[in-house]
Amino acid sequence: MSTNDTPPEEPKVPEQPPRETRPEPQPGEQPGPRPSEPRSGEPAAEPAQPAGRVGPAEPAGPAGPGGPAEPAGPAEPAGSAGPAGPAEPEMTGRQRLAAGLWPLRASRAQLIVAVLLFVLGLGLAIQVRSNSDSSALRGARQEDLVRILDELDSRTKRLEDEKQQLEDQRRELESSSNQAEEARRQTVEKERQLGILAGTVAAQGPGITMKITDPKGQVESDQLLDALQELRAAGAEAIQINGMRVVAGSYFSDEGGQIAIDGKKIAQPYEFKVIGKPQDLEPALNIPGGVVQTLEKEQATVGVTRSAKIVVDALRAAKQPDYARSSSS
């Protein structure tokens, strides 16, 4: 027996053919058979080597004290893929739309255009709503509408008569042999008319008398002013309230719980004497939502009486203007 024993030969590792790489299943296809996983107790496979090359077997480690060294496991062929995961579900149309709209990706110009369109739509909606609102006359009775139409016709006729008078005066001046005398006569007549309007001349004629009784003191100066304006619009030519002549420069005020005209207090009942056409004056006070209904809401009593002769004899002193002067033609 020789002293130098020959070492034992290393066991050769048999080469294994490369495994086929199975493609991952596409959506809608049935997944193929999965590669078998190593059973428990079997050695785990080594990491794969670079593609196209099978690495050599690792040498066996040194033998432990308990016995010979264990041979290294076979190398994993290149290109082997792990087990394929479950296929992702396909998104629906709503999900794609929601993913495209949120989160918002709008630019500054798009935001400005959106705000402008919102303001425009809001304005159109308000305009349509305001146009669809019913007017005050839509709910009026047929008798009230006929009365209002008659009042408008009376105003139109009054303006046409005034226009005709002015044209007659112009023709008289042009055709008169003594134009200076005719001009003087018309001037005197015009002065008398202006004196009635200014309150410097007494007047009489047909008209109405309106008496307002306010037992609870709810009527204020602005309501009397509304009644005066309504009478003027209906063609009143001369007005007197509780013995005071009311003209274009008159004003109303509340002083110490009482109503004052031009700074002078008046007591109730408030009596209006108005010269004008009664057929126009009385309907103007009784229109729906007019003077009479407004005062009755304040629990006041209003009485209107027509008369063939109303005397307005309260006068006002003629006031000389401080700055206005007549201009020469």
PDB file of C-alpha atoms in Angstrom, residues 199 228 238-247 250-252 259-267 271-273 312-316:
ATOM      1  CA  GLY A 199    -101.146 130.847  -7.704  1.00  0.00           C
ATOM      2  CA  LEU A 228    -100.794 115.736  -5.672  1.00  0.00           C
ATOM      3  CA  ALA A 238    -105.366 124.636  -9.806  1.00  0.00           C
ATOM      4  CA  ILE A 239    -105.071 122.894  -6.398  1.00  0.00           C
ATOM      5  CA  GLN A 240    -105.766 124.109  -2.896  1.00  0.00           C
ATOM      6  CA  ILE A 241    -105.172 122.037   0.281  1.00  0.00           C
ATOM      7  CA  ASN A 242    -106.698 123.225   3.586  1.00  0.00           C
ATOM      8  CA  GLY A 243    -106.787 126.845   2.435  1.00  0.00           C
ATOM      9  CA  MET A 244    -103.197 126.823   1.044  1.00  0.00           C
ATOM     10  CA  ARG A 245    -102.482 127.246  -2.665  1.00  0.00           C
ATOM     11  CA  VAL A 246    -100.242 124.520  -3.995  1.00  0.00           C
ATOM     12  CA  VAL A 247     -98.004 125.399  -6.951  1.00  0.00           C
ATOM     13  CA  SER A 250     -94.583 123.786  -3.010  1.00  0.00           C
ATOM     14  CA  TYR A 251     -93.050 121.113  -0.784  1.00  0.00           C
ATOM     15  CA  PHE A 252     -94.336 118.755   1.922  1.00  0.00           C
ATOM     16  CA  ILE A 259     -97.739 117.482   7.909  1.00  0.00           C
ATOM     17  CA  ALA A 260     -96.524 120.884   6.750  1.00  0.00           C
ATOM     18  CA  ILE A 261     -96.857 122.554   3.344  1.00  0.00           C
ATOM     19  CA  ASP A 262     -94.174 125.121   2.565  1.00  0.00           C
ATOM     20  CA  GLY A 263     -93.220 125.051   6.254  1.00  0.00           C
ATOM     21  CA  LYS A 264     -96.785 125.655   7.566  1.00  0.00           C
ATOM     22  CA  LYS A 265     -98.500 122.863   9.475  1.00  0.00           C
ATOM     23  CA  ILE A 266    -101.944 121.690   8.424  1.00  0.00           C
ATOM     24  CA  ALA A 267    -104.425 119.636  10.444  1.00  0.00           C
ATOM     25  CA  GLU A 271    -109.215 118.640   1.959  1.00  0.00           C
ATOM     26  CA  PHE A 272    -108.125 118.938  -1.665  1.00  0.00           C
ATOM     27  CA  LYS A 273    -109.944 121.361  -3.973  1.00  0.00           C
ATOM     28  CA  VAL A 312    -109.729 128.099  -5.605  1.00  0.00           C
ATOM     29  CA  ASP A 313    -109.245 131.526  -4.012  1.00  0.00           C
ATOM     30  CA  ALA A 314    -106.104 131.069  -1.925  1.00  0.00           C
ATOM     31  CA  LEU A 315    -103.318 133.208  -3.389  1.00  0.00           C
ATOM     32  CA  ARG A 316     -99.584 133.284  -3.228  1.00  0.00           C
TER      33      ARG A 316
END
